[in-house]
């Protein structure tokens, strides 16, 4: 999440006296995921239920924000504000009425803000 006051050819900066300073805000990402996906926090996991059955659970969220320079000399849009996230997804698996070990995947997601103009 970024402040957004100073956009254009910059990333996450906000006014500071007569200049701009970097302003990266990681916010409450699990809280946002819980709200968007309807998750419940249980024993260090964020769990999604379908009725009484667990659908999946998330854990180990790690987020890295890479800011782009303020007013770069060459605004070619090759570098933007990059959010790189990794989260662990566990999905219960059953076959023939028997529970099997869960499917576990470390999901990596990237999002990039780049100015259009």
XYZ file of N, CA and C in Angstrom, residues 18-112:
285
model
N 9.836 20.786 2.782
C 9.994 21.288 1.410
C 10.429 20.194 0.444
N 10.316 18.935 0.858
C 10.786 17.818 0.035
C 9.765 16.686 0.106
N 10.121 15.533 -0.421
C 9.307 14.330 -0.320
C 10.135 13.243 0.342
N 9.479 12.408 1.149
C 10.180 11.285 1.771
C 9.469 9.987 1.409
N 10.256 8.924 1.390
C 9.701 7.611 1.068
C 8.670 7.232 2.121
N 7.552 6.671 1.675
C 6.471 6.320 2.588
C 5.884 4.972 2.190
N 6.476 3.908 2.699
C 5.972 2.560 2.445
C 5.168 2.117 3.656
N 3.929 1.698 3.436
C 3.043 1.292 4.521
C 2.572 -0.130 4.260
N 2.993 -1.053 5.108
C 2.599 -2.449 4.937
C 1.189 -2.699 5.463
N 0.666 -1.783 6.263
C -0.713 -1.887 6.732
C -1.019 -3.201 7.428
N -2.290 -3.509 7.570
C -2.757 -4.741 8.200
C -3.190 -5.702 7.095
N -2.226 -6.364 6.478
C -2.519 -7.192 5.306
C -3.349 -8.420 5.643
N -3.054 -9.068 6.766
C -3.876 -10.219 7.160
C -5.308 -9.775 7.449
N -5.467 -8.632 8.094
C -6.809 -8.123 8.368
C -7.590 -7.894 7.090
N -6.910 -7.375 6.091
C -7.558 -7.137 4.791
C -7.910 -8.464 4.118
N -6.992 -9.440 4.158
C -7.283 -10.767 3.596
C -8.459 -11.415 4.319
N -8.459 -11.320 5.649
C -9.556 -11.897 6.439
C -10.895 -11.318 6.005
N -10.925 -10.006 5.811
C -12.165 -9.331 5.427
C -12.585 -9.715 4.005
N -11.658 -9.682 3.068
C -11.984 -9.966 1.666
C -12.382 -11.417 1.423
N -11.691 -12.347 2.100
C -11.913 -13.773 1.852
C -12.812 -14.442 2.884
N -13.205 -13.708 3.924
C -14.052 -14.288 4.967
C -13.310 -15.310 5.808
N -12.074 -14.988 6.208
C -11.242 -15.910 6.983
C -11.425 -15.688 8.478
N -11.153 -16.760 9.247
C -11.147 -16.680 10.710
C -9.744 -17.005 11.199
N -9.272 -16.263 12.187
C -7.946 -16.503 12.741
C -8.028 -17.618 13.782
N -7.221 -18.680 13.569
C -7.202 -19.828 14.482
C -5.798 -20.398 14.582
N -5.243 -20.409 15.786
C -3.954 -21.049 16.061
C -2.851 -20.616 15.096
N -2.765 -19.336 14.796
C -1.714 -18.824 13.919
C -2.010 -18.956 12.435
N -3.167 -19.472 12.084
C -3.582 -19.609 10.689
C -4.768 -18.692 10.428
N -4.998 -18.407 9.165
C -6.188 -17.672 8.730
C -6.973 -18.653 7.878
N -8.143 -19.075 8.396
C -8.849 -20.251 7.887
C -10.165 -19.863 7.219
N -10.444 -20.512 6.085
C -11.712 -20.342 5.364
C -12.518 -21.618 5.531
N -13.776 -21.467 5.943
C -14.671 -22.605 6.128
C -15.792 -22.580 5.108
N -16.240 -23.763 4.738
C -17.460 -23.958 3.953
C -18.376 -24.749 4.872
N -19.261 -24.045 5.565
C -20.057 -24.689 6.609
C -19.144 -25.022 7.773
N -19.115 -26.314 8.176
C -18.235 -26.758 9.260
C -16.903 -27.284 8.749
N -16.761 -27.420 7.445
C -15.551 -28.004 6.858
C -14.550 -26.921 6.466
N -13.272 -27.190 6.796
C -12.224 -26.259 6.403
C -12.000 -26.357 4.895
N -12.024 -25.212 4.239
C -11.791 -25.155 2.799
C -10.299 -24.991 2.503
N -9.649 -24.044 3.221
C -8.205 -23.832 3.113
C -7.753 -22.983 4.286
N -6.431 -22.906 4.466
C -5.884 -22.006 5.475
C -4.591 -21.383 4.963
N -4.347 -20.163 5.408
C -3.194 -19.385 4.987
C -2.297 -19.100 6.182
N -0.985 -19.014 5.922
C -0.022 -18.656 6.963
C 1.270 -18.181 6.303
N 2.165 -17.653 7.121
C 3.505 -17.297 6.656
C 3.567 -16.181 5.634
N 2.677 -15.211 5.726
C 2.681 -14.103 4.773
C 3.951 -13.273 4.925
N 4.621 -13.045 3.808
C 5.815 -12.208 3.773
C 5.671 -11.252 2.593
N 5.861 -9.964 2.846
C 5.694 -8.959 1.794
C 6.931 -8.075 1.744
N 7.406 -7.823 0.528
C 8.537 -6.930 0.314
C 8.104 -5.861 -0.685
N 8.284 -4.599 -0.318
C 7.947 -3.493 -1.210
C 9.233 -2.862 -1.725
N 9.327 -2.698 -3.044
C 10.485 -2.075 -3.677
C 10.003 -0.796 -4.350
N 10.397 0.324 -3.783
C 9.949 1.621 -4.280
C 10.745 2.020 -5.515
N 10.142 2.795 -6.396
C 10.892 3.348 -7.521
C 11.405 4.721 -7.125
N 12.424 5.225 -7.804
C 12.984 6.519 -7.411
C 11.999 7.663 -7.618
N 12.187 8.696 -6.834
C 11.365 9.897 -6.960
C 11.834 10.678 -8.184
N 10.914 10.964 -9.108
C 11.205 11.735 -10.321
C 12.491 11.262 -10.993
N 12.509 10.043 -11.530
C 13.733 9.525 -12.144
C 14.144 10.358 -13.363
N 15.438 10.331 -13.668
C 15.970 11.080 -14.802
C 15.341 10.596 -16.104
N 15.179 9.277 -16.224
C 14.584 8.700 -17.426
C 13.307 7.963 -17.035
N 12.158 8.625 -17.117
C 10.903 7.979 -16.709
C 10.382 7.021 -17.779
N 11.091 5.915 -17.981
C 10.723 4.974 -19.042
C 9.763 3.891 -18.570
N 9.283 4.009 -17.347
C 8.328 3.048 -16.783
C 8.884 1.642 -16.621
N 10.191 1.452 -16.796
C 10.728 0.104 -16.658
C 10.761 -0.333 -15.199
N 10.823 0.624 -14.311
C 10.842 0.303 -12.888
C 9.638 0.955 -12.235
N 8.890 0.210 -11.480
C 7.722 0.752 -10.798
C 7.749 0.370 -9.338
N 6.720 0.721 -8.623
C 6.561 0.295 -7.238
C 6.167 -1.172 -7.272
N 7.031 -2.043 -6.775
C 6.825 -3.484 -6.864
C 6.499 -4.060 -5.490
N 5.396 -4.785 -5.410
C 5.033 -5.524 -4.196
C 5.229 -7.003 -4.494
N 6.071 -7.651 -3.715
C 6.397 -9.064 -3.894
C 5.953 -9.789 -2.620
N 4.995 -10.702 -2.740
C 4.438 -11.381 -1.562
C 4.523 -12.896 -1.707
N 4.722 -13.564 -0.580
C 4.706 -15.025 -0.516
C 3.789 -15.406 0.637
N 2.930 -16.403 0.405
C 2.031 -16.891 1.452
C 1.871 -18.399 1.292
N 1.727 -19.086 2.407
C 1.574 -20.546 2.399
C 0.089 -20.897 2.384
N -0.308 -21.717 1.421
C -1.691 -22.172 1.268
C -1.755 -23.663 1.564
N -2.650 -24.056 2.460
C -2.877 -25.475 2.771
C -4.335 -25.810 2.485
N -4.539 -26.859 1.691
C -5.886 -27.298 1.324
C -6.043 -28.753 1.741
N -7.059 -29.071 2.560
C -7.263 -30.466 2.950
C -7.646 -31.313 1.733
N -7.168 -32.546 1.729
C -7.434 -33.462 0.616
C -8.024 -34.751 1.172
N -9.074 -35.232 0.516
C -9.635 -36.539 0.880
C -9.986 -37.280 -0.401
N -9.926 -38.599 -0.318
C -10.249 -39.439 -1.470
C -10.845 -40.736 -0.953
N -11.959 -41.121 -1.516
C -12.601 -42.368 -1.089
C -13.008 -42.343 0.369
N -13.372 -41.167 0.874
C -13.803 -41.052 2.261
C -12.662 -41.024 3.261
N -11.420 -41.039 2.796
C -10.259 -41.010 3.698
C -9.533 -39.678 3.564
N -9.080 -39.165 4.710
C -8.296 -37.934 4.708
C -6.856 -38.239 4.326
N -6.322 -37.453 3.418
C -4.936 -37.569 2.981
C -4.162 -36.362 3.506
N -2.832 -36.370 3.399
C -2.082 -35.171 3.805
C -2.539 -33.964 2.982
N -2.528 -32.787 3.581
C -3.005 -31.600 2.859
C -2.073 -31.223 1.707
N -2.657 -30.590 0.705
C -1.858 -30.008 -0.368
C -1.293 -28.697 0.176
N 0.017 -28.526 0.093
C 0.676 -27.334 0.616
C 1.428 -26.654 -0.525
N 1.140 -25.380 -0.721
C 1.776 -24.608 -1.789
C 2.225 -23.268 -1.219
N 3.444 -22.874 -1.538
C 3.896 -21.522 -1.236
C 3.612 -20.669 -2.465
N 2.623 -19.792 -2.350
C 2.216 -18.941 -3.465
C 3.052 -17.669 -3.486
N 3.546 -17.322 -4.656
C 4.280 -16.066 -4.814
C 3.479 -15.179 -5.757
N 3.228 -13.959 -5.309
C 2.427 -13.009 -6.075
C 3.213 -11.708 -6.204
N 3.204 -11.131 -7.397
C 3.832 -9.833 -7.603
C 2.810 -8.865 -8.191
N 2.868 -7.635 -7.726
C 2.035 -6.565 -8.277
C 2.933 -5.354 -8.475
N 2.695 -4.642 -9.554
C 3.556 -3.506 -9.862
C 2.711 -2.296 -10.238
